[in-house]
Structures are given as C-alpha cells and as structure tokens.
mmCIF file of C-alpha atoms and ligand atoms in Angstrom:
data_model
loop_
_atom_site.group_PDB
_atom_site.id
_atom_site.type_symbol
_atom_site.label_atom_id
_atom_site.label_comp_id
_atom_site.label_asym_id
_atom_site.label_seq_id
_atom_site.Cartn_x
_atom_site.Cartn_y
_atom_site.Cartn_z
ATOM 1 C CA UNK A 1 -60.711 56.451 -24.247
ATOM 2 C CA UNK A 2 -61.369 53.706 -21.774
ATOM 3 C CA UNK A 3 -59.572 55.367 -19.019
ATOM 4 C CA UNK A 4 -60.606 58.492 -19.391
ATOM 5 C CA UNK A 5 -64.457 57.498 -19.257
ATOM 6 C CA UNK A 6 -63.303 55.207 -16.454
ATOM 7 C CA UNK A 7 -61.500 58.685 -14.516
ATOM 8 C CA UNK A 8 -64.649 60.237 -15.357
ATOM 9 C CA UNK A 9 -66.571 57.764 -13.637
ATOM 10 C CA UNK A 10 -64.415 57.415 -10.346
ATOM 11 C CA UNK A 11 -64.572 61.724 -10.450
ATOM 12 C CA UNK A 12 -68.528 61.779 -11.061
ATOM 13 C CA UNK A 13 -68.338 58.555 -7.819
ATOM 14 C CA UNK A 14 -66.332 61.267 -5.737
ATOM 15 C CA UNK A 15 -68.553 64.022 -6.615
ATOM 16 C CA UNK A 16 -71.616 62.192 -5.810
ATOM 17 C CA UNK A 17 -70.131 61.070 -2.114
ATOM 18 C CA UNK A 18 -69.392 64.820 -1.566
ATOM 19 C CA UNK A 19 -73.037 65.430 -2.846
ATOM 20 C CA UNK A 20 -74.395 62.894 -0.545
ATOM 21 C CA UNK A 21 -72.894 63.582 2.365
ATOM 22 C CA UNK A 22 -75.417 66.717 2.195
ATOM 23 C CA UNK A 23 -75.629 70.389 2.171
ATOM 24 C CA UNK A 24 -75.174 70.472 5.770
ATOM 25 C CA UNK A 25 -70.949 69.532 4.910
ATOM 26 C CA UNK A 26 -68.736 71.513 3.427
ATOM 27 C CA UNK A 27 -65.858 69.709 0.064
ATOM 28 C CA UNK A 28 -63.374 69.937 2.603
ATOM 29 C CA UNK A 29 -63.846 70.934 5.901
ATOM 30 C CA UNK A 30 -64.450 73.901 6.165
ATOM 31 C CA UNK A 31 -67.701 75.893 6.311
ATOM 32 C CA UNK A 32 -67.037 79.398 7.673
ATOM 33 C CA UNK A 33 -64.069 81.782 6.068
ATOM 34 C CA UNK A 34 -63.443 84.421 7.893
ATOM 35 C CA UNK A 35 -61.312 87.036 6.232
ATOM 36 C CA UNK A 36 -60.470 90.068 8.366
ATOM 37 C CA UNK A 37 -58.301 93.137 6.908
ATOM 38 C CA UNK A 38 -55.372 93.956 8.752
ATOM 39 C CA UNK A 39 -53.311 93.068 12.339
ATOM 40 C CA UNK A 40 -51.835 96.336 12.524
ATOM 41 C CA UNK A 41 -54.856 97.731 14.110
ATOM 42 C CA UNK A 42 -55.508 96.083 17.103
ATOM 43 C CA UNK A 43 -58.900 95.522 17.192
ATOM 44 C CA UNK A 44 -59.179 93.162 14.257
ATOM 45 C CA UNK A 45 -57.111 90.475 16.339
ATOM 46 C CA UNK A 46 -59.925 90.280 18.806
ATOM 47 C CA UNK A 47 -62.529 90.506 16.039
ATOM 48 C CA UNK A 48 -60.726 87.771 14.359
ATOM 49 C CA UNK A 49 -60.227 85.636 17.744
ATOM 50 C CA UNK A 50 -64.001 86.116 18.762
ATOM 51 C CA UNK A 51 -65.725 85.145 15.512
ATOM 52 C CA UNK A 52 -63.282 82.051 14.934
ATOM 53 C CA UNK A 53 -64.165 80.889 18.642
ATOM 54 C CA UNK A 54 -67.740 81.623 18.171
ATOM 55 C CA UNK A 55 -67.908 79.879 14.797
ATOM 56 C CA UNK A 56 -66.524 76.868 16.500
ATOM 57 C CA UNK A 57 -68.415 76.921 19.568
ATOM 58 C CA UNK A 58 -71.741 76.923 17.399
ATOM 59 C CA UNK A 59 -70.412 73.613 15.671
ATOM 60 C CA UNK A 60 -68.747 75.180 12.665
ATOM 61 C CA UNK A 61 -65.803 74.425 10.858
ATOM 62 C CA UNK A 62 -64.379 77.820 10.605
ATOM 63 C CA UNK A 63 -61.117 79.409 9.974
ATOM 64 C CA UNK A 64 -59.648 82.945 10.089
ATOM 65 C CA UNK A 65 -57.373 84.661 8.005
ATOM 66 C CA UNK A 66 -55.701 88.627 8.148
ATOM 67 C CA UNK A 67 -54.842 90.855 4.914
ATOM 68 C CA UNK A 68 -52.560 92.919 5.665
ATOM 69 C CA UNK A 69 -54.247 95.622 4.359
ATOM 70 C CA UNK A 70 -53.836 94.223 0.534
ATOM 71 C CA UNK A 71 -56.754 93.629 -1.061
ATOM 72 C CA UNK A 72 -54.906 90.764 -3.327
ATOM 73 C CA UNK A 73 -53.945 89.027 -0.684
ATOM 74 C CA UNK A 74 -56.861 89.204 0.816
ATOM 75 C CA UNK A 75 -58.794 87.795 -2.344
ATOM 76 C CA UNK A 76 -56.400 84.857 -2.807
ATOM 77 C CA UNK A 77 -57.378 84.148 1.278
ATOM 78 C CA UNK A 78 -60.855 84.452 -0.021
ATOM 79 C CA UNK A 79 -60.226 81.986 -2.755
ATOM 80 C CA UNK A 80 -58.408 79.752 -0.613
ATOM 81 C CA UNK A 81 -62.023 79.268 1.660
ATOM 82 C CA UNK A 82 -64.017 79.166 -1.636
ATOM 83 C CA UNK A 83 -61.877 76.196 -2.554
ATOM 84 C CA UNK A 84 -62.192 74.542 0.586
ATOM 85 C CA UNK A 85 -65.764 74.184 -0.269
ATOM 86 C CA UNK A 86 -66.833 77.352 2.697
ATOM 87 C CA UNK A 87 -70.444 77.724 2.654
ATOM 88 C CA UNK A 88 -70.529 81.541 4.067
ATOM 89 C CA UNK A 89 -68.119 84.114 4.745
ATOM 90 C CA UNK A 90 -67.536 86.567 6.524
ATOM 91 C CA UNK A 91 -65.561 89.381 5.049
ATOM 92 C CA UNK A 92 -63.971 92.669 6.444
ATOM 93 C CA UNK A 93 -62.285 94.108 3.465
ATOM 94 C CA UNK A 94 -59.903 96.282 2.654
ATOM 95 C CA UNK A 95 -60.963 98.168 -0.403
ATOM 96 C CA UNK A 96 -63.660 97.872 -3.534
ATOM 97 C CA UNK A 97 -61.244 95.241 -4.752
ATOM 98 C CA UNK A 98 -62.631 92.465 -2.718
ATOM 99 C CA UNK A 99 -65.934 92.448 -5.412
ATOM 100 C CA UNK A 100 -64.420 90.120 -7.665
ATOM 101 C CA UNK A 101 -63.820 87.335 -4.965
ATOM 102 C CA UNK A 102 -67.357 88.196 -3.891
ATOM 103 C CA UNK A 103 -69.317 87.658 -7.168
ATOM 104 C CA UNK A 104 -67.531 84.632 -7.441
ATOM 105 C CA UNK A 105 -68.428 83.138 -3.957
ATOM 106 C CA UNK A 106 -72.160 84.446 -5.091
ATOM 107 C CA UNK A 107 -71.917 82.518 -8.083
ATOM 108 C CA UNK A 108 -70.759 79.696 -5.835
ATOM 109 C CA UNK A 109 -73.591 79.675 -3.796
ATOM 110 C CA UNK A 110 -71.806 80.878 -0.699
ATOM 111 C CA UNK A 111 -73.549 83.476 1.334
ATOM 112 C CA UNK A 112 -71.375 86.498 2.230
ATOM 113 C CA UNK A 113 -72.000 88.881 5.384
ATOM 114 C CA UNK A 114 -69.787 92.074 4.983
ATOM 115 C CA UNK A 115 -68.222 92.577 8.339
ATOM 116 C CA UNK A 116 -68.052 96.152 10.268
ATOM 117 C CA UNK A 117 -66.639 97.688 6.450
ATOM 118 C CA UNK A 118 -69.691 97.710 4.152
ATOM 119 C CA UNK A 119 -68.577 95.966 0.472
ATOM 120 C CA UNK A 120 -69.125 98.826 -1.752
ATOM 121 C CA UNK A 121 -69.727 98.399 -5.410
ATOM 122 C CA UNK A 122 -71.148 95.321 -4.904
ATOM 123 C CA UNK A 123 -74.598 93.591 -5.548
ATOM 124 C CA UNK A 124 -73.523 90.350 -4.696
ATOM 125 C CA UNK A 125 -74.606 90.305 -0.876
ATOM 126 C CA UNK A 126 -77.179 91.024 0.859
ATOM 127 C CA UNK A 127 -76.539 91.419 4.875
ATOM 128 C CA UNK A 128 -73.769 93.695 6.909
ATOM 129 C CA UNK A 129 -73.449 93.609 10.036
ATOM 130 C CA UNK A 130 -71.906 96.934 12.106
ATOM 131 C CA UNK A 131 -71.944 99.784 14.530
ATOM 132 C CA UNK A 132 -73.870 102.905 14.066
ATOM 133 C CA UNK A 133 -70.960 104.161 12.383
ATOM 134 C CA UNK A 134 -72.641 107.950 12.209
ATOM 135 C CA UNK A 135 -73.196 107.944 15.642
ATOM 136 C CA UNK A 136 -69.240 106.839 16.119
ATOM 137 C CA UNK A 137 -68.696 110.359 14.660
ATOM 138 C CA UNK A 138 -71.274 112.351 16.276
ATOM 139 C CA UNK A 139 -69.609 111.233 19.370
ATOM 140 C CA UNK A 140 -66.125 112.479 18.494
ATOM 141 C CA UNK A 141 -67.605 115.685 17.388
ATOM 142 C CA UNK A 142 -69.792 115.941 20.704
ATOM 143 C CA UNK A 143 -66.922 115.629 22.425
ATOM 144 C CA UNK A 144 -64.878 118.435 20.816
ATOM 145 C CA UNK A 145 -67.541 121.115 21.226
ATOM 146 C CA UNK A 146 -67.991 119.970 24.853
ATOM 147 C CA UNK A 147 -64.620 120.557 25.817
ATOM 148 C CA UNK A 148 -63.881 123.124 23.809
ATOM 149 C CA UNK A 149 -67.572 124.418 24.818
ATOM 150 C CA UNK A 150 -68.091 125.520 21.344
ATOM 151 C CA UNK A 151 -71.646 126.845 22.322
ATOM 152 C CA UNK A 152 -69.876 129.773 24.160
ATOM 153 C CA UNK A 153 -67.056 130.972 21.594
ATOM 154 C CA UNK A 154 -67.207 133.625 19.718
ATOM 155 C CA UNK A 155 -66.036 134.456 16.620
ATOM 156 C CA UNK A 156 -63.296 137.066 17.137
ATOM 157 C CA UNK A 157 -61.525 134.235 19.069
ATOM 158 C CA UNK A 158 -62.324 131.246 17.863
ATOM 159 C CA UNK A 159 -60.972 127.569 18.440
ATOM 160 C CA UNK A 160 -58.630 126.007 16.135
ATOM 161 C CA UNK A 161 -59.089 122.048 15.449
ATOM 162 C CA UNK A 162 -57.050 119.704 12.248
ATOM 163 C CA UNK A 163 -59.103 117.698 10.256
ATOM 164 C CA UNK A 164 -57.777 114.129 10.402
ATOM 165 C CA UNK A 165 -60.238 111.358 8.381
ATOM 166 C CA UNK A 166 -59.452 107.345 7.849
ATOM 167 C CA UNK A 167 -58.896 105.158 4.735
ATOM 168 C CA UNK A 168 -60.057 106.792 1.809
ATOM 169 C CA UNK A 169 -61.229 103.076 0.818
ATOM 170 C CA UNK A 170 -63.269 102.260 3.752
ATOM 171 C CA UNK A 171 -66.465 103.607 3.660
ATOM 172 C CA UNK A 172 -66.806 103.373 7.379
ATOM 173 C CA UNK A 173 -64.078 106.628 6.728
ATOM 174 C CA UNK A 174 -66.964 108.426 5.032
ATOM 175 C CA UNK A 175 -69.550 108.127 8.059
ATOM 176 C CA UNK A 176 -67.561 108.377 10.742
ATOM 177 C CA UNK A 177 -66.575 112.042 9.486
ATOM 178 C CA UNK A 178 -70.228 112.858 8.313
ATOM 179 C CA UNK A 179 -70.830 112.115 11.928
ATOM 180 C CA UNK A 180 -68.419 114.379 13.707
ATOM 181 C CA UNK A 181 -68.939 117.168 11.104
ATOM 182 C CA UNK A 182 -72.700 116.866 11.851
ATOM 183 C CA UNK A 183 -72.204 118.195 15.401
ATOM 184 C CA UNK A 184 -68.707 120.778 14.340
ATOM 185 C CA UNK A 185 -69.907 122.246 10.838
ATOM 186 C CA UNK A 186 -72.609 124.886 12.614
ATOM 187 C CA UNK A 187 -69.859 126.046 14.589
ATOM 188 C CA UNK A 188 -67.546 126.111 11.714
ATOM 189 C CA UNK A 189 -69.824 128.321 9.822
ATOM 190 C CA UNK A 190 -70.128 130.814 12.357
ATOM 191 C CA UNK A 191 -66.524 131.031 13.044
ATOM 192 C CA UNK A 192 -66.443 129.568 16.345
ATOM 193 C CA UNK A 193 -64.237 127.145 15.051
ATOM 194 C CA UNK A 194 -61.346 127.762 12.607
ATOM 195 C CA UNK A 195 -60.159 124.741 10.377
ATOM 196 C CA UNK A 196 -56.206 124.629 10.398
ATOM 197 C CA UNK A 197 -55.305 123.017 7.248
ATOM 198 C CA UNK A 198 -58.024 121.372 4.527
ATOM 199 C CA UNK A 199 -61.690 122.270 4.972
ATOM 200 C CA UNK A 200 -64.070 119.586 4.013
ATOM 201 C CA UNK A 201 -67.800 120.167 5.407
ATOM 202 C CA UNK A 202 -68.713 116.548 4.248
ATOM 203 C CA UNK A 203 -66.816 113.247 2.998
ATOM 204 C CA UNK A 204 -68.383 114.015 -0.744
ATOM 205 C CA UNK A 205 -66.247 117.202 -0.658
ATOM 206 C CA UNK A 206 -63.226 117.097 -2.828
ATOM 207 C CA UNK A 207 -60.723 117.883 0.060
ATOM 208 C CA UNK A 208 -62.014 114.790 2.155
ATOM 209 C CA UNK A 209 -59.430 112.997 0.188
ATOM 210 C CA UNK A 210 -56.489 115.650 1.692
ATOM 211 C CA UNK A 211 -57.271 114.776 4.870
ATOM 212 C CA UNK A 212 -57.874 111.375 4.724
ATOM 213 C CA UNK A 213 -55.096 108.369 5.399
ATOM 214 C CA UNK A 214 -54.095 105.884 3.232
ATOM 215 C CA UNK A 215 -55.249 102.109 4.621
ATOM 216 C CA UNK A 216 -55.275 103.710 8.380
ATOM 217 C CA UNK A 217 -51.423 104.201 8.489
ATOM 218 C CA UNK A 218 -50.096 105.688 11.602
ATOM 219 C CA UNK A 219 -47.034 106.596 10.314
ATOM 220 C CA UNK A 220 -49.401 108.221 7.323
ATOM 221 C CA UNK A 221 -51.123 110.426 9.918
ATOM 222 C CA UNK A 222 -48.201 111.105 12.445
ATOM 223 C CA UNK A 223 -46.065 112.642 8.861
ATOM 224 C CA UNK A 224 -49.084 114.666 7.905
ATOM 225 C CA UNK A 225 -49.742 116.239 11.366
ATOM 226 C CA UNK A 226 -45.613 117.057 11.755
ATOM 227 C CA UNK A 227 -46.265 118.798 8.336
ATOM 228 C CA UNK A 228 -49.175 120.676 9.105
ATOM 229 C CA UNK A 229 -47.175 121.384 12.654
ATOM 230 C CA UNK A 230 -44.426 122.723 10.218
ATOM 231 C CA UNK A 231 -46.668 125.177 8.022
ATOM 232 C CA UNK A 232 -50.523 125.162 8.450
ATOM 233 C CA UNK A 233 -50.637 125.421 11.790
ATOM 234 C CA UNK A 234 -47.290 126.908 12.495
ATOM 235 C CA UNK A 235 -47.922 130.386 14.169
ATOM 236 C CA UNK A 236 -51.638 128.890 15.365
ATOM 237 C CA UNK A 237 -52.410 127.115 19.047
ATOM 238 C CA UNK A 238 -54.927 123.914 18.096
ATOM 239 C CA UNK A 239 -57.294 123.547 20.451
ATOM 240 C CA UNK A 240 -58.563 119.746 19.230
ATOM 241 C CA UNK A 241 -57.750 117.540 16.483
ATOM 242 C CA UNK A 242 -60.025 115.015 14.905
ATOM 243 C CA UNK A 243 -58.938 111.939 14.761
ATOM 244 C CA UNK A 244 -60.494 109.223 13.628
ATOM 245 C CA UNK A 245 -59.172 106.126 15.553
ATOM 246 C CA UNK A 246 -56.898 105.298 18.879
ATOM 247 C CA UNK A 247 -54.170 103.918 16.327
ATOM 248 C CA UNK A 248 -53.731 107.720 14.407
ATOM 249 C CA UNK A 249 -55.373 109.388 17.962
ATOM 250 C CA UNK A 250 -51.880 108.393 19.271
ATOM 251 C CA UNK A 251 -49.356 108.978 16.421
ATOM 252 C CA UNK A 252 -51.183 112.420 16.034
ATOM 253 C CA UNK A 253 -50.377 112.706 19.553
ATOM 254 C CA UNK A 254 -46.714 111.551 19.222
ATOM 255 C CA UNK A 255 -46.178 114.492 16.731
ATOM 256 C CA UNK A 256 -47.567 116.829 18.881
ATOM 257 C CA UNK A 257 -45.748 116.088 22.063
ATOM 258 C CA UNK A 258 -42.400 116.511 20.188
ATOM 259 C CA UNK A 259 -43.394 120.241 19.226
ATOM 260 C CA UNK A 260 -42.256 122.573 22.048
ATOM 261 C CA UNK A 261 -46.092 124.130 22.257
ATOM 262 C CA UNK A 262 -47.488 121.058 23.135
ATOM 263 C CA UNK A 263 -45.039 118.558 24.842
ATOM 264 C CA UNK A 264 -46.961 118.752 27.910
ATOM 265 C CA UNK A 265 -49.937 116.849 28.981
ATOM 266 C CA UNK A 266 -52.049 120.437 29.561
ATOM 267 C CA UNK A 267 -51.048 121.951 26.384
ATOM 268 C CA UNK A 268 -51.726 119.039 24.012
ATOM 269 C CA UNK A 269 -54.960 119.587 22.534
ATOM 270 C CA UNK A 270 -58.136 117.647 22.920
ATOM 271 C CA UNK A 271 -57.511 114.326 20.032
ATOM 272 C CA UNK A 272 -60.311 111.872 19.910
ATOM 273 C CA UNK A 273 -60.108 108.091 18.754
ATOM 274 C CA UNK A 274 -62.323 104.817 18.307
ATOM 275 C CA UNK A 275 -61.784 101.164 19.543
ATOM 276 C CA UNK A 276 -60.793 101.457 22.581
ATOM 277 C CA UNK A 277 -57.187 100.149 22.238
ATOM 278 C CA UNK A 278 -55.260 99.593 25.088
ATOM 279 C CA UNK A 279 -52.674 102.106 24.868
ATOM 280 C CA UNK A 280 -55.199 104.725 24.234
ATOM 281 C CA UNK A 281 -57.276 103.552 27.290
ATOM 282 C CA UNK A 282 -53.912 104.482 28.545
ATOM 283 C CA UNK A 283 -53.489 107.471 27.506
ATOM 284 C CA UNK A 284 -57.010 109.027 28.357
ATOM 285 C CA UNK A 285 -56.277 107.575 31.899
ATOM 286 C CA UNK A 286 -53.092 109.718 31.564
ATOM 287 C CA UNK A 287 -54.766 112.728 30.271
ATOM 288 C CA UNK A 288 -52.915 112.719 26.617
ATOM 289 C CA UNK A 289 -55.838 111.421 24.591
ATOM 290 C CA UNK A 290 -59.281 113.124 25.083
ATOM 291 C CA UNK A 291 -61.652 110.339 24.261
ATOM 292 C CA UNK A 292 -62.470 106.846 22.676
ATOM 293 C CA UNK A 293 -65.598 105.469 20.936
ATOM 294 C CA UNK A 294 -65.798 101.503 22.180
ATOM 295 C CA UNK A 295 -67.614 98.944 19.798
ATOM 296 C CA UNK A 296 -67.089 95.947 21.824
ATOM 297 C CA UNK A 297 -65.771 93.152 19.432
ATOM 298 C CA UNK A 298 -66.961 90.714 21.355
ATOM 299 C CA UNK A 299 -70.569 91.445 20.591
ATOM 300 C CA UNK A 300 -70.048 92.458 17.014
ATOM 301 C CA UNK A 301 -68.051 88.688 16.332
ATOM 302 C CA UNK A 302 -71.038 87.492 18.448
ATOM 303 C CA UNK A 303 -73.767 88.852 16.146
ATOM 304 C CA UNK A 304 -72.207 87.701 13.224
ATOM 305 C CA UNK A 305 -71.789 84.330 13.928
ATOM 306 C CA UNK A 306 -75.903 84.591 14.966
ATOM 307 C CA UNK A 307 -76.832 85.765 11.887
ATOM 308 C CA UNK A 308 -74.195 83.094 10.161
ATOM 309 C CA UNK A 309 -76.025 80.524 11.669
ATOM 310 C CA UNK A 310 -79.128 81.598 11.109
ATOM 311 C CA UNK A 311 -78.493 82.388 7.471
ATOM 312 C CA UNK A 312 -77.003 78.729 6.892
ATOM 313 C CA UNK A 313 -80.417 76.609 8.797
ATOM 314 C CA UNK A 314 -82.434 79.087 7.270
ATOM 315 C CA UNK A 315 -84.052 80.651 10.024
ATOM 316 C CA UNK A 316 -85.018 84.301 10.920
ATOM 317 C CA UNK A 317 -81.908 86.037 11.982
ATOM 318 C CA UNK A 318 -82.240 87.534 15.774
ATOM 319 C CA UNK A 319 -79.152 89.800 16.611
ATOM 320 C CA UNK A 320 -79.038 90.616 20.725
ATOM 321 C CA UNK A 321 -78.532 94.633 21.276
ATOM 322 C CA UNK A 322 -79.104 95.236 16.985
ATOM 323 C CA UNK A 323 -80.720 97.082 15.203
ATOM 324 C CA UNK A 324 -82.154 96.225 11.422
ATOM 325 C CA UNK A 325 -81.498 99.530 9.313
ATOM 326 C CA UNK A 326 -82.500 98.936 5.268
ATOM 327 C CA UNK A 327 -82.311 102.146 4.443
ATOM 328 C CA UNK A 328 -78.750 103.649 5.319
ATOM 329 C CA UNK A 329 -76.095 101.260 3.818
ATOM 330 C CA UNK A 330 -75.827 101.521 -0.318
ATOM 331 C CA UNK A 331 -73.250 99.753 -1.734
ATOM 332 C CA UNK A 332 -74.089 102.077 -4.636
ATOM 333 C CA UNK A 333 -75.866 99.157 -6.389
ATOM 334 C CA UNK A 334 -78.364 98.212 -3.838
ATOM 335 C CA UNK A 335 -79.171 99.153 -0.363
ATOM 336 C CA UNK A 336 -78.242 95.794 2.380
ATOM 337 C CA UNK A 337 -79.567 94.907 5.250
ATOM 338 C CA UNK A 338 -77.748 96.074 8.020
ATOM 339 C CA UNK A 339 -77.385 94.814 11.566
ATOM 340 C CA UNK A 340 -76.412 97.804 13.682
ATOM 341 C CA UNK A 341 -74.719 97.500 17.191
ATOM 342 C CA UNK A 342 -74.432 100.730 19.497
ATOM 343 C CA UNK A 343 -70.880 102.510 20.353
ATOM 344 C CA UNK A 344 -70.197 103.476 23.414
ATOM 345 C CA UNK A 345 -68.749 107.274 24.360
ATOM 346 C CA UNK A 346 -65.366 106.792 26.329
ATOM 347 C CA UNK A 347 -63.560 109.666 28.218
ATOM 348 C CA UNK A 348 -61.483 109.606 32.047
ATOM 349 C CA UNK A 349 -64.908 109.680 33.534
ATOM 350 C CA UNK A 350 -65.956 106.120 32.191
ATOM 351 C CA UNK A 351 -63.343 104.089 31.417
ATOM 352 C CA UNK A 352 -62.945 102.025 33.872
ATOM 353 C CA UNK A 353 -66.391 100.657 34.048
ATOM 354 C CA UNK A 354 -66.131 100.263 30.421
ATOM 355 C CA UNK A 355 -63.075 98.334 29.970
ATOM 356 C CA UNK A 356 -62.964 96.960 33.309
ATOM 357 C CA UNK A 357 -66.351 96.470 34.872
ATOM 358 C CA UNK A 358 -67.170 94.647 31.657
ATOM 359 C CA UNK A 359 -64.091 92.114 31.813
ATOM 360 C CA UNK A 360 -62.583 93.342 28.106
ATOM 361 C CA UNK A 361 -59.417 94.572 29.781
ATOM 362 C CA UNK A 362 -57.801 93.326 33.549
ATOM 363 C CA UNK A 363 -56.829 95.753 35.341
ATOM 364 C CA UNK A 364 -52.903 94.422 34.609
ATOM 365 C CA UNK A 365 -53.108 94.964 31.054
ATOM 366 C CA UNK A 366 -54.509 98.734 31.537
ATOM 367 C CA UNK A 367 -51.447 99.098 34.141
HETATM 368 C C1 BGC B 1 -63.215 100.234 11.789
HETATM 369 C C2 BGC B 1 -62.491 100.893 12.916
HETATM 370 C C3 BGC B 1 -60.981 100.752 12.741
HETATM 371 C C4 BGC B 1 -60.561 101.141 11.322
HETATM 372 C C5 BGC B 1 -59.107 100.832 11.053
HETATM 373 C C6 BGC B 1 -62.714 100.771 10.465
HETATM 374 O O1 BGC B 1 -63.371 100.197 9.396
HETATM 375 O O2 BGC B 1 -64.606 100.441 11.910
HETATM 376 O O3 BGC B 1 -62.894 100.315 14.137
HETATM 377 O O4 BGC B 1 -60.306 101.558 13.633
HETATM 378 O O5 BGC B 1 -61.335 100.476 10.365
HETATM 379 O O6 BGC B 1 -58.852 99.468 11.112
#
C-alpha cells in the first residue's frame, strides 16, 4: 500500500512539473505533428520539407512524418505525436479513416488543421487550409476546350477526350473533376465532345467511381488507359485526356506513346496534370504533356504554419495571398473554415517564369 501511494505521489510530482512548466511546452518535446500522406507523389516531400522548416523557424518543436498512402499507418504516426504531448497538427490524410485519430487528438485538446485534403466525416476540427481546388479543375477543363477549340466543333465531328479522375478517397478528387466538367459538360451535351469510355457529368454520378484511381496510383491509371487503348477507344483517335495530376498526366502518357497512333509527340493527345512536378515541367517543355496547374508548396506549408501559430498564441489568423471561404468545404458534419490559396495555369508559354523566375526549380534540375 505504502509504495503504491508513495508511486502515486512521485507520478502526481511528475505530472505537476509537466503542468508547471506551462501550456506554452509540450510532455515531450514536441509541439507540432505533421503527418503528410504519401512520398510517391512528389509534391508532398516539399510540402513536408517546407512546413517542418517553417515550424522550426517560428520556434516550434515540430516533426514530420509520410503514410504511405495507409491510413493505419498514418494513424499510429498520428498517435505517435499525440503521445509526445503535440499541441496541434497538421494532417494531410489519406482517407475517412484518419477520424478516429482526430477525435481523439480533439478530445486531447490538440488543435488539428486539415492540410490541402479536407477531413471528411469529421466534426472534430475546425480550420483547412488549401487551394481553390474547383478552380484547379476549371483550369484543366479550360485548357482542353482551348486547344481543342471546343467553341468551334460541331457535332457531326466531334472531339474525343477519356475521363481520368483521382483517389476515390480524397475529396480534393471530387472538386477537381466538378471543376473541369464545369467548363467540358456544355460541350458534352451538344456533342462537340464525345466521352470514350465512362460518362460521369459530376463526381456524385455513379460512374465517377469507374474512372477514378485508387490512392493516386500511376501504375492504376497507366493499366486503365492501356485497357481503354485496347477496347473503348480502340477504332477512335482521342483528341485530350483528363488527367488529374502530373504523376497519372505522365503514366497516361506512357501508355499512349507505346500505341502505334500516338507514339509521336504530334499525335499524342492534349493530357493535363497538377503540381507542377518536375518531369512533367519536362514534358510540357517537350511538347508530350499539354498543361500543369502549380500550387506552390512553399506558400501553402507557409500559410499553415501562420495559421498554426496563430491558432496556438491565440491570435487572429492572417494568411498572405488567402482567401477565408465558410461556405464551400463540408465535411458532411459541419462546414470548416477554409484558407484558400490560388493555382496557377501552366502550359509551354509560362513555364519558365513559373518554375524558374520564381526560384522553385534551377534551371539544372528542369534540364
Ligand atoms: C493534391 C494533389 C496531388 C494528389 C495526389 C491531392 O489531394 O491536392 O496536389 O496531386 O492529392 O497526391
């Protein structure tokens, strides 16, 4: 009995010495988690390498982990922060699973800012911080009726485009398509433009999920395109594809260029893509890849560590180039408040003053 009350009082001592060492420190050294959901797209390194640096240079203890697109893994990361006695994190998950990790830190007191992939499901949060992820599409989908100047085909010879969409998990998936089909679907319901393959109008429609690709795997999309090459589309030219990201942008592309009717850089058709990726910037240099959408990491990792900081002293968050939208993001339990940063529209034209002017690639790496 005696030594228990006695371990008792030495844990209660211990407890106390965390307690008054204040709110401002963390149980053990940490105070920012920062969980980010996969390597195998590239831009999640930077994010990752950005917000830990930023974190650090704004006096936090902060430390970065990847999921490998696996939601438990993720979680136990999660769990590993909450332990360390984190007071925030910030959290770019990897599907709906991530809500029990989040309640918890909730429950723990630990703020939690959803990062570029809005937690759905979840009423345990309350801030996001993003791109316009609609306007991401719309420029994908501006681009393909550009090119394919959509305004001026008619429908006994219309264009043919293949409906590619991202992780059926990631609700950025669901707006980036809304967006592109909000410029293509007039011109799909005229007949201007002929869908090659699975039809959705709109990410609610039940063949979203036919066109869409499991946790954003290249190998997912470059398989489904050499299958639609194989029947769908086999007796059909395509004019453009849709493609959601540089990362399937360029396996789509690898499937095409091994098909005889496209193996050349003129006859591949117009493919778009997102992030800005090196070998894409590469490609659209080249003339293989039509376009890009850029969200420059650097000022997304940069806005979340503002609004981290601000969150944690309590003051009124201030995010440079954002804008505060409480109306669009529903986690399907309550709307958040969401920070929104602005793409940018890549094609041959601009790239170079987008990548290089602005010091996010040298001019070696681009080489
Ligand atoms: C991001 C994209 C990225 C994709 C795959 C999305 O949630 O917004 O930038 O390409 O995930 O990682």
């Amino acid at each position: 009995m005696k030594r228990i009350a006695l371990l008792s009082l030495a844990l209660l001592m211990v407890a106390g010495m965390v307690f008054a060492s204040g709110a401002a420190e963390s149980r053990a050294g940490l105070d920012i988690g920062i969980a980010m959901p996969e390597t195998h797209v590239e831009r999640w390194q930077r994010d990752g390498a950005a917000l830990l640096a930023g974190a650090q240079a704004a006096g936090y203890r902060a430390e970065v982990t990847y999921g490998d697109a696996d939601q438990g893994r993720q979680n136990q990361q999660i769990q590993d922060f909450i332990t360390k006695g984190a007071r925030l994190l910030i959290v770019g998950n990897i599907n709906e699973g991530v809500n029990s990790v989040v309640r918890e830190a909730a429950e723990d007191g630990i703020i939690v800012i959803a990062y570029d992939r809005l937690i759905t499901g979840s009423d345990a949060y309350d801030y996001y911080i993003t791109f316009d992820n609609f306007k991401v599409g719309e420029f994908q989908g501006r681009a393909i009726a550009e090119a394919l100047d959509l305004a001026n085909v008619s429908s006994s010879s219309p264009k043919n485009i293949t409906l590619f969409a991202g992780s059926p998990t990631d609700n950025n998936a669901n707006f980036f398509f809304d967006g592109a089909m909000s410029i293509l679907r007039p011109y799909v319901q005229s007949g201007a433009l002929n869908v090659v393959g699975p039809a959705p109008l709109r990410s609610s429609d039940a063949a979203f999920t036919r066109i869409a690709t499991e946790n954003w795997r290249a190998d997912v999309a470059k398989a489904r395109m050499e299958n639609l090459l194989s029947n769908d589309a086999r007796d059909v030219v395509l004019d453009a594809v849709l493609a959601p990201n540089d990362t399937l942008a360029r396996a789509i592309i690898e499937a095409l260029a091994a098909d005889a009717k496209y193996d050349t850089t003129d006859t591949l058709p117009v493919v778009t893509g997102q992030d800005g990726e090196i070998a894409s910037v590469q490609a659209i240099r080249d003339g293989r890849q039509y376009m890009t959408v850029f969200k420059d990491t650097r000022d997304l990792a940069a806005g979340a560590v503002a609004l981290a900081d601000a969150l944690l002293s309590g003051s009124a968050p201030s995010i440079a180039g954002a804008r505060l939208d409480t109306e669009t993001y529903d986690t399907g339990l309550k709307v958040v408040r969401s920070y929104l940063l602005e793409p940018v529209n890549v094609t041959a034209e601009n790239y170079r003053q987008v990548f290089i002017d602005s010091g996010y690639y040298t001019e070696a790496e681009l080489r």
